[in-house]
Amino acid sequence: MTNFRTFTLLLALASLAACNKPAKTGEQKAASSAATDTTGLGKKPGWWKETVVYQLYPRSFQDSNGDGVGDIKGIISRLDYVKSLGVNVIWLNPSYASPNADNGYDISDYRQIQPEYGTMADFDVLLKGLHQRGVKLVMDLVVNHSSDEHAWFKQARTSRTNPYYHYYHWWPAEKGKPPHRYSAFDVNDDAWAYNKATNSYYLHYFAAKQPDLNWENPKLRQEIYSMMRFWFDKGIDGFRMDVIPFISKDTTFPAIPE
């Protein structure tokens, strides 16, 4: 699947977050001061530009309980090993609640940990352990689409009058067949899927179980910003934004010449 996924590294740092809240801890203030060069030659490059990043996929990294699935406690048990590699940043692949139609890139709850991986308490221990070793944590985040099992989409697909309907991209069936959009995850290469309850098609650039979020909706944007703030307040150091170019769409969906 990675052959079809554009990996754009966009680290949304706490200082650049939508809320623009001041740093809350001495550690954060110290990090800000450290970014300033005292030689008089200007600021040093941001830490995310010159650092050693270790990508970590929880499911296959370390299993702590013998169930055949890697988990957060398994990662915790290997933190000294990770540090010994000279790693400065852990890039943690999706660890949110997910039905796993796309290896966790189909998120059903952005504020919960995938139960197979552990609990939020486990995550907090992991984050603390990394920071104690001087290692930052960057989380994978997918906001081009959600899982079709996310509460937003479950509501959206019930009625056109449901407020969550506009959290996603739709094409009314009475307008005829939607203009072609390509999905490499569909057997017919079709990025539109019909939803009977609303008599409309929803857009999915990836799998049909991954409906695209509508970034033209201000309410949707605020939901995303609030969710990101939730994780920043926990103390994570940034996000790696998956397939982020795809969030920009012409919502009139003009025909594309073949």
Short mmCIF file of C-alpha atoms in Angstrom, two decimals:
data_model
loop_
_atom_site.label_atom_id
_atom_site.label_comp_id
_atom_site.label_asym_id
_atom_site.label_seq_id
_atom_site.Cartn_x
_atom_site.Cartn_y
_atom_site.Cartn_z
CA MET A 1 0.00 0.00 0.00
CA THR A 2 2.91 2.32 0.53
CA ASN A 3 3.39 2.35 -3.24
CA PHE A 4 0.25 4.47 -3.49
CA ARG A 5 0.68 6.61 -0.42
CA THR A 6 2.47 9.95 -0.59
CA PHE A 7 4.57 10.31 2.52
CA THR A 8 4.84 14.02 3.14
CA LEU A 9 6.60 14.84 6.38
CA LEU A 10 4.81 17.76 7.98
CA LEU A 11 5.62 18.09 11.65
CA ALA A 12 2.96 20.19 13.34
CA LEU A 13 4.82 21.43 16.39
CA ALA A 14 3.12 22.66 19.52
CA SER A 15 4.41 26.18 18.96
CA LEU A 16 2.79 26.22 15.54
CA ALA A 17 -0.47 24.56 16.54
CA ALA A 18 -3.76 26.22 15.69
CA CYS A 19 -4.40 27.33 19.25
CA ASN A 20 -1.05 29.09 19.52
CA LYS A 21 -1.05 28.48 23.26
CA PRO A 22 2.08 29.48 25.23
CA ALA A 23 4.46 26.76 26.36
CA LYS A 24 3.24 25.16 29.57
CA THR A 25 6.38 23.61 30.97
CA GLY A 26 9.95 24.57 31.68
CA GLU A 27 11.03 21.78 29.35
CA GLN A 28 9.13 23.38 26.47
CA LYS A 29 10.60 26.81 27.27
CA ALA A 30 14.08 25.35 27.39
CA ALA A 31 13.55 23.68 24.03
CA SER A 32 12.53 27.02 22.56
CA SER A 33 15.63 28.74 23.95
CA ALA A 34 17.86 25.96 22.67
CA ALA A 35 16.64 26.64 19.15
CA THR A 36 18.30 30.07 19.23
CA ASP A 37 21.94 30.32 18.14
CA THR A 38 23.98 32.46 20.56
CA THR A 39 26.78 32.98 18.03
CA GLY A 40 24.94 35.90 16.47
CA LEU A 41 24.55 34.05 13.17
CA GLY A 42 20.83 33.58 13.56
CA LYS A 43 18.63 30.71 14.65
CA LYS A 44 19.69 27.11 14.34
CA PRO A 45 17.63 24.87 12.03
CA GLY A 46 14.55 23.38 13.69
CA TRP A 47 15.18 20.03 15.34
CA TRP A 48 12.98 18.28 12.81
CA LYS A 49 15.31 19.31 9.96
CA GLU A 50 18.50 17.74 11.26
CA THR A 51 17.78 14.69 13.39
CA VAL A 52 17.79 10.89 13.36
CA VAL A 53 14.25 9.53 13.04
CA TYR A 54 13.34 5.90 13.71
CA GLN A 55 10.05 4.73 12.16
CA LEU A 56 8.27 2.30 14.44
CA TYR A 57 5.27 0.16 13.46
CA PRO A 58 3.79 -1.08 16.76
CA ARG A 59 2.16 -4.23 15.39
CA SER A 60 5.42 -5.79 14.27
CA PHE A 61 7.96 -4.26 16.67
CA GLN A 62 7.71 -6.07 20.02
CA ASP A 63 4.99 -8.28 21.51
CA SER A 64 4.89 -8.10 25.31
CA ASN A 65 2.12 -10.61 26.07
CA GLY A 66 2.53 -13.39 23.50
CA ASP A 67 -0.66 -12.73 21.54
CA GLY A 68 1.26 -12.30 18.29
CA VAL A 69 0.63 -8.56 18.06
CA GLY A 70 3.22 -5.94 18.93
CA ASP A 71 2.10 -3.45 21.54
CA ILE A 72 3.03 -0.34 23.48
CA LYS A 73 4.40 -2.25 26.46
CA GLY A 74 6.64 -4.06 24.02
CA ILE A 75 7.97 -0.73 22.77
CA ILE A 76 8.54 0.44 26.35
CA SER A 77 10.64 -2.66 27.03
CA ARG A 78 12.96 -1.70 24.15
CA LEU A 79 13.44 2.01 24.82
CA ASP A 80 17.04 1.62 25.97
CA TYR A 81 17.79 -0.32 22.79
CA VAL A 82 16.20 2.37 20.64
CA LYS A 83 18.19 5.05 22.45
CA SER A 84 21.41 3.07 21.90
CA LEU A 85 20.90 3.36 18.13
CA GLY A 86 21.48 7.10 18.30
CA VAL A 87 17.84 7.86 17.65
CA ASN A 88 16.55 11.36 18.43
CA VAL A 89 12.93 10.97 17.30
CA ILE A 90 10.47 8.08 17.19
CA TRP A 91 7.98 8.26 14.32
CA LEU A 92 5.11 6.13 15.60
CA ASN A 93 2.88 4.66 12.92
CA PRO A 94 -0.90 4.89 13.55
CA SER A 95 -1.78 3.72 17.04
CA TYR A 96 -5.33 5.10 17.21
CA ALA A 97 -8.48 2.98 17.44
CA SER A 98 -9.04 1.39 14.02
CA PRO A 99 -10.81 -1.59 12.39
CA ASN A 100 -7.53 -2.12 10.51
CA ALA A 101 -8.81 -2.08 6.95
CA ASP A 102 -5.57 -0.25 6.06
CA ASN A 103 -3.04 -1.08 8.77
CA GLY A 104 -4.39 1.58 11.11
CA TYR A 105 -4.56 4.36 8.51
CA ASP A 106 -8.36 4.05 8.79
CA ILE A 107 -9.02 5.74 12.12
CA SER A 108 -12.30 5.17 13.95
CA ASP A 109 -11.44 7.25 17.04
CA TYR A 110 -8.65 9.84 17.01
CA ARG A 111 -8.55 10.12 20.80
CA GLN A 112 -8.27 6.46 21.72
CA ILE A 113 -5.42 3.95 21.52
CA GLN A 114 -5.88 0.82 19.42
CA PRO A 115 -6.98 -1.78 22.03
CA GLU A 116 -4.62 -4.42 20.60
CA TYR A 117 -1.72 -2.09 21.40
CA GLY A 118 -2.73 -1.23 24.95
CA THR A 119 -4.29 1.66 26.83
CA MET A 120 -3.88 5.40 27.05
CA ALA A 121 -2.09 4.82 30.35
CA ASP A 122 0.43 2.65 28.49
CA PHE A 123 0.89 5.45 25.95
CA ASP A 124 1.55 7.96 28.72
CA VAL A 125 4.26 5.69 30.14
CA LEU A 126 5.81 5.37 26.68
CA LEU A 127 5.85 9.12 26.14
CA LYS A 128 7.40 9.76 29.55
CA GLY A 129 10.02 7.07 28.97
CA LEU A 130 11.03 8.56 25.63
CA HIS A 131 11.34 12.08 27.02
CA GLN A 132 13.38 10.82 29.98
CA ARG A 133 15.86 9.46 27.43
CA GLY A 134 15.89 12.66 25.40
CA VAL A 135 13.91 11.14 22.53
CA LYS A 136 11.01 12.99 20.93
CA LEU A 137 7.75 11.38 19.78
CA VAL A 138 6.12 12.18 16.45
CA MET A 139 2.80 10.49 15.72
CA ASP A 140 1.45 9.50 12.34
CA LEU A 141 -1.83 11.30 11.65
CA VAL A 142 -4.33 10.76 8.83
CA VAL A 143 -6.82 13.57 8.26
CA ASN A 144 -7.58 13.16 4.56
CA HIS A 145 -10.04 10.46 5.53
CA SER A 146 -11.46 8.60 8.49
CA SER A 147 -12.69 5.06 8.88
CA ASP A 148 -16.27 4.41 7.81
CA GLU A 149 -16.67 3.15 11.38
CA HIS A 150 -15.88 6.58 12.83
CA ALA A 151 -18.83 8.11 14.71
CA TRP A 152 -18.84 11.06 12.28
CA PHE A 153 -19.40 8.88 9.24
CA LYS A 154 -21.89 6.63 10.98
CA GLN A 155 -23.99 9.76 11.50
CA ALA A 156 -23.22 11.26 8.09
CA ARG A 157 -24.49 8.30 6.13
CA THR A 158 -27.90 8.26 7.82
CA SER A 159 -29.38 11.42 6.27
CA ARG A 160 -28.52 14.42 4.13
CA THR A 161 -29.88 16.64 6.90
CA ASN A 162 -27.54 15.20 9.50
CA PRO A 163 -24.92 17.83 10.45
CA TYR A 164 -22.15 15.27 10.00
CA TYR A 165 -23.15 14.69 6.39
CA HIS A 166 -21.08 17.74 5.45
CA TYR A 167 -18.00 16.38 7.21
CA TYR A 168 -17.52 14.30 4.05
CA HIS A 169 -17.66 14.71 0.27
CA TRP A 170 -20.89 13.60 -1.43
CA TRP A 171 -22.38 13.51 -4.92
CA PRO A 172 -26.23 13.42 -5.08
CA ALA A 173 -27.47 10.49 -7.17
CA GLU A 174 -30.11 12.70 -8.85
CA LYS A 175 -27.24 14.51 -10.59
CA GLY A 176 -26.29 11.31 -12.34
CA LYS A 177 -23.05 9.39 -12.21
CA PRO A 178 -20.26 11.24 -10.37
CA PRO A 179 -17.31 12.55 -12.40
CA HIS A 180 -14.59 9.94 -12.44
CA ARG A 181 -12.10 10.05 -9.61
CA TYR A 182 -9.38 7.41 -9.30
CA SER A 183 -8.90 5.06 -6.37
CA ALA A 184 -6.09 2.54 -6.50
CA PHE A 185 -7.81 0.62 -3.72
CA ASP A 186 -11.02 -0.07 -5.67
CA VAL A 187 -11.37 -3.04 -8.04
CA ASN A 188 -12.92 -0.70 -10.61
CA ASP A 189 -10.52 2.18 -9.84
CA ASP A 190 -13.60 4.17 -8.77
CA ALA A 191 -13.30 6.61 -5.85
CA TRP A 192 -17.07 6.94 -5.39
CA ALA A 193 -19.24 4.56 -3.35
CA TYR A 194 -23.04 4.61 -3.27
CA ASN A 195 -24.86 5.08 0.05
CA LYS A 196 -28.50 4.02 -0.11
CA ALA A 197 -29.79 5.89 2.96
CA THR A 198 -28.79 9.27 1.51
CA ASN A 199 -29.14 8.31 -2.17
CA SER A 200 -25.72 9.80 -2.78
CA TYR A 201 -22.14 8.77 -3.41
CA TYR A 202 -19.30 9.45 -1.00
CA LEU A 203 -15.72 10.07 -2.08
CA HIS A 204 -12.88 7.75 -1.08
CA TYR A 205 -9.48 8.24 -2.70
CA PHE A 206 -8.35 5.19 -0.78
CA ALA A 207 -10.50 2.19 0.23
CA ALA A 208 -14.30 2.37 0.36
CA LYS A 209 -13.92 1.99 4.12
CA GLN A 210 -11.95 5.27 4.18
CA PRO A 211 -14.34 8.12 3.26
CA ASP A 212 -12.64 11.44 2.53
CA LEU A 213 -13.10 14.26 5.03
CA ASN A 214 -14.38 17.61 3.79
CA TRP A 215 -11.79 20.24 4.68
CA GLU A 216 -14.00 22.97 3.22
CA ASN A 217 -16.22 22.57 6.29
CA PRO A 218 -15.04 24.91 9.11
CA LYS A 219 -16.60 22.66 11.75
CA LEU A 220 -14.60 19.69 10.50
CA ARG A 221 -11.42 21.75 10.63
CA GLN A 222 -12.08 22.74 14.22
CA GLU A 223 -12.68 19.10 15.15
CA ILE A 224 -9.27 18.21 13.71
CA TYR A 225 -7.50 21.13 15.39
CA SER A 226 -9.08 20.23 18.73
CA MET A 227 -7.98 16.62 18.35
CA MET A 228 -4.41 17.68 17.56
CA ARG A 229 -4.39 19.95 20.60
CA PHE A 230 -5.49 16.95 22.70
CA TRP A 231 -2.30 15.11 21.77
CA PHE A 232 -0.08 18.17 22.08
CA ASP A 233 -1.43 18.73 25.59
CA LYS A 234 -0.34 15.19 26.38
CA GLY A 235 3.17 16.24 25.45
CA ILE A 236 3.88 14.73 22.04
CA ASP A 237 6.40 16.62 19.92
CA GLY A 238 4.74 16.64 16.51
CA PHE A 239 2.78 14.88 13.80
CA ARG A 240 3.76 13.30 10.54
CA MET A 241 0.81 14.15 8.30
CA ASP A 242 -0.04 11.23 6.02
CA VAL A 243 -1.21 11.93 2.42
CA ILE A 244 -1.71 15.57 3.37
CA PRO A 245 -1.79 16.91 -0.25
CA PHE A 246 -5.06 15.04 -0.79
CA ILE A 247 -7.07 17.25 1.58
CA SER A 248 -7.22 19.98 -1.09
CA LYS A 249 -10.09 19.29 -3.48
CA ASP A 250 -12.21 21.20 -5.98
CA THR A 251 -15.59 20.40 -4.47
CA THR A 252 -17.38 21.07 -7.76
CA PHE A 253 -15.63 17.94 -9.01
CA PRO A 254 -15.16 19.03 -12.63
CA ALA A 255 -14.75 16.32 -15.22
CA ILE A 256 -11.15 15.26 -15.77
CA PRO A 257 -10.21 14.76 -19.44
CA GLU A 258 -9.17 11.20 -20.17
#
